[in-house]
Amino acid sequence: VILQMVSGEQPYSECVKLREKRDRIVEGIPPESVNRVQDAEARDLISRCLSKDPKERPTAQDLLQHPFLKEAASVECKANHGESAFHFPRLGPSESSAIVTPRGFAVEIVLQILFSPSSTTKQPEKKNIEFVFFPGSDTADAVAHEMVTELELPDTMRTAIRDEIRRQCESC
């Protein structure tokens, strides 16, 4: 998730087929998008999390102490409309697509989040959050709850996220 937020692209997007992604993950080859992360602290954090050996990966406590997350925790996100810090534009069908995976039918979904300018940027930053949604086992409510919790978004965003997930699933 951090790699997606920082790079704005899905890890292993350079892979065309699901099998290519799986093979790279199994072999411990990091996604090419890691190399495009310009912030050294962010790249360090991501690289540590992608270690193939679980013993080499940081603990949750280690992650909380990492300079990148300490700095990110102090960033305030503001809204582009009212008090909400996030924007979910109406995305065309090209932004979500139906796929078949070993787990069954799924939908690749892209949510665009617009963060207000930080002290180092003058323009709002648009980040793409890409994920695979399994209609047979996932629910829009559960995924929206998880995103709000994991990304530390305002709880008021849960409904907007849920509705956008449903809209994109319906377009496939």
PDB file of C-alpha atoms in Angstrom:
ATOM      1  CA  VAL A   1       0.000   0.000   0.000  1.00  0.00           C
ATOM      2  CA  ILE A   2       2.810   2.421   0.829  1.00  0.00           C
ATOM      3  CA  LEU A   3       4.486   1.740  -2.508  1.00  0.00           C
ATOM      4  CA  GLN A   4       1.205   2.444  -4.303  1.00  0.00           C
ATOM      5  CA  MET A   5       0.677   5.664  -2.391  1.00  0.00           C
ATOM      6  CA  VAL A   6       4.217   6.924  -2.969  1.00  0.00           C
ATOM      7  CA  SER A   7       4.618   5.849  -6.590  1.00  0.00           C
ATOM      8  CA  GLY A   8       1.007   6.258  -7.698  1.00  0.00           C
ATOM      9  CA  GLU A   9       1.088   2.905  -9.477  1.00  0.00           C
ATOM     10  CA  GLN A  10       0.331  -0.698  -8.681  1.00  0.00           C
ATOM     11  CA  PRO A  11       3.383  -2.793  -7.758  1.00  0.00           C
ATOM     12  CA  TYR A  12       4.492  -5.044 -10.603  1.00  0.00           C
ATOM     13  CA  SER A  13       2.499  -3.012 -13.117  1.00  0.00           C
ATOM     14  CA  GLU A  14       5.359  -3.752 -15.520  1.00  0.00           C
ATOM     15  CA  CYS A  15       4.105  -7.353 -15.620  1.00  0.00           C
ATOM     16  CA  VAL A  16       1.482  -8.165 -18.205  1.00  0.00           C
ATOM     17  CA  LYS A  17       0.346 -11.504 -16.839  1.00  0.00           C
ATOM     18  CA  LEU A  18      -0.545 -12.542 -13.314  1.00  0.00           C
ATOM     19  CA  ARG A  19       1.957 -15.388 -13.571  1.00  0.00           C
ATOM     20  CA  GLU A  20       4.780 -12.883 -14.179  1.00  0.00           C
ATOM     21  CA  LYS A  21       3.825 -11.063 -10.988  1.00  0.00           C
ATOM     22  CA  ARG A  22       3.711 -14.290  -9.013  1.00  0.00           C
ATOM     23  CA  ASP A  23       7.092 -15.440 -10.330  1.00  0.00           C
ATOM     24  CA  ARG A  24       8.770 -12.142  -9.429  1.00  0.00           C
ATOM     25  CA  ILE A  25       7.276 -12.192  -5.946  1.00  0.00           C
ATOM     26  CA  VAL A  26       8.341 -15.806  -5.350  1.00  0.00           C
ATOM     27  CA  GLU A  27      11.867 -15.034  -6.599  1.00  0.00           C
ATOM     28  CA  GLY A  28      12.090 -11.948  -4.373  1.00  0.00           C
ATOM     29  CA  ILE A  29      12.430  -9.508  -7.285  1.00  0.00           C
ATOM     30  CA  PRO A  30      11.079  -6.118  -6.172  1.00  0.00           C
ATOM     31  CA  PRO A  31       8.658  -4.177  -8.374  1.00  0.00           C
ATOM     32  CA  GLU A  32      10.274  -1.718 -10.795  1.00  0.00           C
ATOM     33  CA  SER A  33       8.247   1.094  -9.215  1.00  0.00           C
ATOM     34  CA  VAL A  34      10.519   0.902  -6.132  1.00  0.00           C
ATOM     35  CA  ASN A  35      13.338   2.319  -8.257  1.00  0.00           C
ATOM     36  CA  ARG A  36      11.161   5.289  -9.220  1.00  0.00           C
ATOM     37  CA  VAL A  37      10.524   6.320  -5.609  1.00  0.00           C
ATOM     38  CA  GLN A  38      12.528   9.516  -5.242  1.00  0.00           C
ATOM     39  CA  ASP A  39      12.321   9.987  -1.481  1.00  0.00           C
ATOM     40  CA  ALA A  40      15.234   8.033   0.028  1.00  0.00           C
ATOM     41  CA  GLU A  41      13.439   7.380   3.337  1.00  0.00           C
ATOM     42  CA  ALA A  42      10.341   6.085   1.552  1.00  0.00           C
ATOM     43  CA  ARG A  43      12.446   3.850  -0.694  1.00  0.00           C
ATOM     44  CA  ASP A  44      14.314   2.503   2.363  1.00  0.00           C
ATOM     45  CA  LEU A  45      11.064   1.706   4.197  1.00  0.00           C
ATOM     46  CA  ILE A  46       9.547  -0.011   1.162  1.00  0.00           C
ATOM     47  CA  SER A  47      12.701  -2.010   0.448  1.00  0.00           C
ATOM     48  CA  ARG A  48      12.809  -3.262   4.032  1.00  0.00           C
ATOM     49  CA  CYS A  49       9.163  -4.359   3.856  1.00  0.00           C
ATOM     50  CA  LEU A  50       9.771  -6.233   0.587  1.00  0.00           C
ATOM     51  CA  SER A  51      12.543  -8.411   2.000  1.00  0.00           C
ATOM     52  CA  LYS A  52      11.937 -12.030   0.994  1.00  0.00           C
ATOM     53  CA  ASP A  53      13.124 -13.309   4.389  1.00  0.00           C
ATOM     54  CA  PRO A  54      10.432 -12.547   6.996  1.00  0.00           C
ATOM     55  CA  LYS A  55      13.112 -12.316   9.700  1.00  0.00           C
ATOM     56  CA  GLU A  56      14.676  -9.371   7.856  1.00  0.00           C
ATOM     57  CA  ARG A  57      11.393  -7.446   7.609  1.00  0.00           C
ATOM     58  CA  PRO A  58      10.729  -4.739  10.194  1.00  0.00           C
ATOM     59  CA  THR A  59       8.256  -5.291  13.004  1.00  0.00           C
ATOM     60  CA  ALA A  60       5.248  -3.017  13.365  1.00  0.00           C
ATOM     61  CA  GLN A  61       7.103  -1.203  16.146  1.00  0.00           C
ATOM     62  CA  ASP A  62      10.145  -0.739  13.870  1.00  0.00           C
ATOM     63  CA  LEU A  63       7.903   0.665  11.146  1.00  0.00           C
ATOM     64  CA  LEU A  64       6.352   3.183  13.527  1.00  0.00           C
ATOM     65  CA  GLN A  65       9.839   4.429  14.388  1.00  0.00           C
ATOM     66  CA  HIS A  66      10.972   4.730  10.762  1.00  0.00           C
ATOM     67  CA  PRO A  67      11.661   8.379   9.763  1.00  0.00           C
ATOM     68  CA  PHE A  68       9.387   8.184   6.710  1.00  0.00           C
ATOM     69  CA  LEU A  69       6.327   7.160   8.724  1.00  0.00           C
ATOM     70  CA  LYS A  70       7.075   9.624  11.493  1.00  0.00           C
ATOM     71  CA  GLU A  71       7.172  12.410   8.902  1.00  0.00           C
ATOM     72  CA  ALA A  72       4.094  11.099   7.069  1.00  0.00           C
ATOM     73  CA  ALA A  73       2.117  10.987  10.310  1.00  0.00           C
ATOM     74  CA  SER A  74       2.579  14.725  10.663  1.00  0.00           C
ATOM     75  CA  VAL A  75       1.243  15.546   7.176  1.00  0.00           C
ATOM     76  CA  GLU A  76      -2.231  17.039   7.279  1.00  0.00           C
ATOM     77  CA  CYS A  77      -4.545  16.162   4.433  1.00  0.00           C
ATOM     78  CA  LYS A  78      -7.190  18.700   3.510  1.00  0.00           C
ATOM     79  CA  ALA A  79     -10.115  18.511   1.165  1.00  0.00           C
ATOM     80  CA  ASN A  80     -10.673  19.598  -2.370  1.00  0.00           C
ATOM     81  CA  HIS A  81     -14.373  19.967  -1.636  1.00  0.00           C
ATOM     82  CA  GLY A  82     -15.443  20.998   1.839  1.00  0.00           C
ATOM     83  CA  GLU A  83     -13.875  19.109   4.725  1.00  0.00           C
ATOM     84  CA  SER A  84     -13.099  15.895   2.908  1.00  0.00           C
ATOM     85  CA  ALA A  85      -9.441  15.281   2.093  1.00  0.00           C
ATOM     86  CA  PHE A  86     -10.147  12.951  -0.761  1.00  0.00           C
ATOM     87  CA  HIS A  87     -11.721  13.070  -4.192  1.00  0.00           C
ATOM     88  CA  PHE A  88     -13.188  10.140  -6.055  1.00  0.00           C
ATOM     89  CA  PRO A  89     -13.823  11.309  -9.604  1.00  0.00           C
ATOM     90  CA  ARG A  90     -16.164   9.345 -11.812  1.00  0.00           C
ATOM     91  CA  LEU A  91     -13.744   6.970 -13.449  1.00  0.00           C
ATOM     92  CA  GLY A  92     -14.409   5.493 -16.843  1.00  0.00           C
ATOM     93  CA  PRO A  93     -14.636   1.760 -17.499  1.00  0.00           C
ATOM     94  CA  SER A  94     -10.942   1.779 -18.381  1.00  0.00           C
ATOM     95  CA  GLU A  95     -10.178   2.384 -14.708  1.00  0.00           C
ATOM     96  CA  SER A  96     -11.645  -0.920 -13.588  1.00  0.00           C
ATOM     97  CA  SER A  97     -11.481  -4.234 -15.362  1.00  0.00           C
ATOM     98  CA  ALA A  98     -12.743  -7.739 -14.795  1.00  0.00           C
ATOM     99  CA  ILE A  99     -10.110 -10.460 -14.491  1.00  0.00           C
ATOM    100  CA  VAL A 100     -10.023 -14.164 -13.732  1.00  0.00           C
ATOM    101  CA  THR A 101      -7.505 -15.281 -11.104  1.00  0.00           C
ATOM    102  CA  PRO A 102      -6.736 -18.622  -9.456  1.00  0.00           C
ATOM    103  CA  ARG A 103      -9.170 -17.489  -6.719  1.00  0.00           C
ATOM    104  CA  GLY A 104     -11.906 -16.824  -9.281  1.00  0.00           C
ATOM    105  CA  PHE A 105     -13.529 -13.760 -10.809  1.00  0.00           C
ATOM    106  CA  ALA A 106     -12.181 -10.425  -9.596  1.00  0.00           C
ATOM    107  CA  VAL A 107     -12.237  -6.739 -10.446  1.00  0.00           C
ATOM    108  CA  GLU A 108      -9.105  -4.597 -10.578  1.00  0.00           C
ATOM    109  CA  ILE A 109     -10.125  -1.242  -9.101  1.00  0.00           C
ATOM    110  CA  VAL A 110      -8.432   2.145  -9.125  1.00  0.00           C
ATOM    111  CA  LEU A 111      -9.398   4.827  -6.618  1.00  0.00           C
ATOM    112  CA  GLN A 112      -7.873   8.257  -7.066  1.00  0.00           C
ATOM    113  CA  ILE A 113      -7.178  10.208  -3.885  1.00  0.00           C
ATOM    114  CA  LEU A 114      -6.367  13.905  -4.038  1.00  0.00           C
ATOM    115  CA  PHE A 115      -4.166  15.129  -1.182  1.00  0.00           C
ATOM    116  CA  SER A 116      -3.923  18.836  -0.479  1.00  0.00           C
ATOM    117  CA  PRO A 117      -0.580  20.556  -1.083  1.00  0.00           C
ATOM    118  CA  SER A 118       2.074  19.903   1.530  1.00  0.00           C
ATOM    119  CA  SER A 119       4.735  22.330   2.640  1.00  0.00           C
ATOM    120  CA  THR A 120       7.028  21.017  -0.127  1.00  0.00           C
ATOM    121  CA  THR A 121       4.507  20.951  -2.987  1.00  0.00           C
ATOM    122  CA  LYS A 122       2.300  23.687  -4.342  1.00  0.00           C
ATOM    123  CA  GLN A 123      -0.131  21.481  -6.235  1.00  0.00           C
ATOM    124  CA  PRO A 124      -2.440  18.853  -4.806  1.00  0.00           C
ATOM    125  CA  GLU A 125      -1.102  15.331  -5.269  1.00  0.00           C
ATOM    126  CA  LYS A 126      -3.284  12.707  -6.902  1.00  0.00           C
ATOM    127  CA  LYS A 127      -2.500   9.139  -5.854  1.00  0.00           C
ATOM    128  CA  ASN A 128      -3.945   6.007  -7.388  1.00  0.00           C
ATOM    129  CA  ILE A 129      -4.819   3.200  -5.017  1.00  0.00           C
ATOM    130  CA  GLU A 130      -5.107   0.036  -7.071  1.00  0.00           C
ATOM    131  CA  PHE A 131      -6.338  -3.265  -5.677  1.00  0.00           C
ATOM    132  CA  VAL A 132      -8.097  -6.446  -6.642  1.00  0.00           C
ATOM    133  CA  PHE A 133     -11.648  -6.889  -5.359  1.00  0.00           C
ATOM    134  CA  PHE A 134     -13.138 -10.394  -5.167  1.00  0.00           C
ATOM    135  CA  PRO A 135     -16.960 -10.062  -5.292  1.00  0.00           C
ATOM    136  CA  GLY A 136     -17.381 -13.650  -4.110  1.00  0.00           C
ATOM    137  CA  SER A 137     -15.542 -13.086  -0.824  1.00  0.00           C
ATOM    138  CA  ASP A 138     -15.004  -9.323  -0.382  1.00  0.00           C
ATOM    139  CA  THR A 139     -17.641  -6.763   0.470  1.00  0.00           C
ATOM    140  CA  ALA A 140     -17.447  -3.090  -0.424  1.00  0.00           C
ATOM    141  CA  ASP A 141     -18.211  -2.226   3.220  1.00  0.00           C
ATOM    142  CA  ALA A 142     -15.364  -4.364   4.583  1.00  0.00           C
ATOM    143  CA  VAL A 143     -12.826  -3.079   2.041  1.00  0.00           C
ATOM    144  CA  ALA A 144     -13.873   0.535   2.673  1.00  0.00           C
ATOM    145  CA  HIS A 145     -13.534  -0.002   6.427  1.00  0.00           C
ATOM    146  CA  GLU A 146     -10.068  -1.519   5.946  1.00  0.00           C
ATOM    147  CA  MET A 147      -8.937   1.352   3.711  1.00  0.00           C
ATOM    148  CA  VAL A 148     -10.150   3.983   6.166  1.00  0.00           C
ATOM    149  CA  THR A 149      -8.394   2.175   9.007  1.00  0.00           C
ATOM    150  CA  GLU A 150      -5.132   1.307   7.232  1.00  0.00           C
ATOM    151  CA  LEU A 151      -4.728   4.648   5.448  1.00  0.00           C
ATOM    152  CA  GLU A 152      -5.924   6.586   8.513  1.00  0.00           C
ATOM    153  CA  LEU A 153      -8.585   8.383   6.490  1.00  0.00           C
ATOM    154  CA  PRO A 154     -11.463  10.257   8.082  1.00  0.00           C
ATOM    155  CA  ASP A 155     -14.272   7.856   8.965  1.00  0.00           C
ATOM    156  CA  THR A 156     -16.605  10.018   6.900  1.00  0.00           C
ATOM    157  CA  MET A 157     -14.818   8.718   3.777  1.00  0.00           C
ATOM    158  CA  ARG A 158     -16.018   5.159   4.339  1.00  0.00           C
ATOM    159  CA  THR A 159     -19.317   5.704   2.522  1.00  0.00           C
ATOM    160  CA  ALA A 160     -17.670   7.439  -0.455  1.00  0.00           C
ATOM    161  CA  ILE A 161     -15.101   4.654  -0.800  1.00  0.00           C
ATOM    162  CA  ARG A 162     -17.775   1.947  -0.488  1.00  0.00           C
ATOM    163  CA  ASP A 163     -19.956   3.616  -3.113  1.00  0.00           C
ATOM    164  CA  GLU A 164     -17.060   4.049  -5.532  1.00  0.00           C
ATOM    165  CA  ILE A 165     -16.063   0.387  -5.162  1.00  0.00           C
ATOM    166  CA  ARG A 166     -19.653  -0.633  -5.900  1.00  0.00           C
ATOM    167  CA  ARG A 167     -19.826   1.717  -8.902  1.00  0.00           C
ATOM    168  CA  GLN A 168     -16.631   0.349 -10.390  1.00  0.00           C
ATOM    169  CA  CYS A 169     -17.726  -3.264  -9.844  1.00  0.00           C
ATOM    170  CA  GLU A 170     -21.003  -2.535 -11.604  1.00  0.00           C
ATOM    171  CA  SER A 171     -19.164  -1.045 -14.607  1.00  0.00           C
ATOM    172  CA  CYS A 172     -17.480  -4.417 -15.240  1.00  0.00           C
TER     173      CYS A 172
END
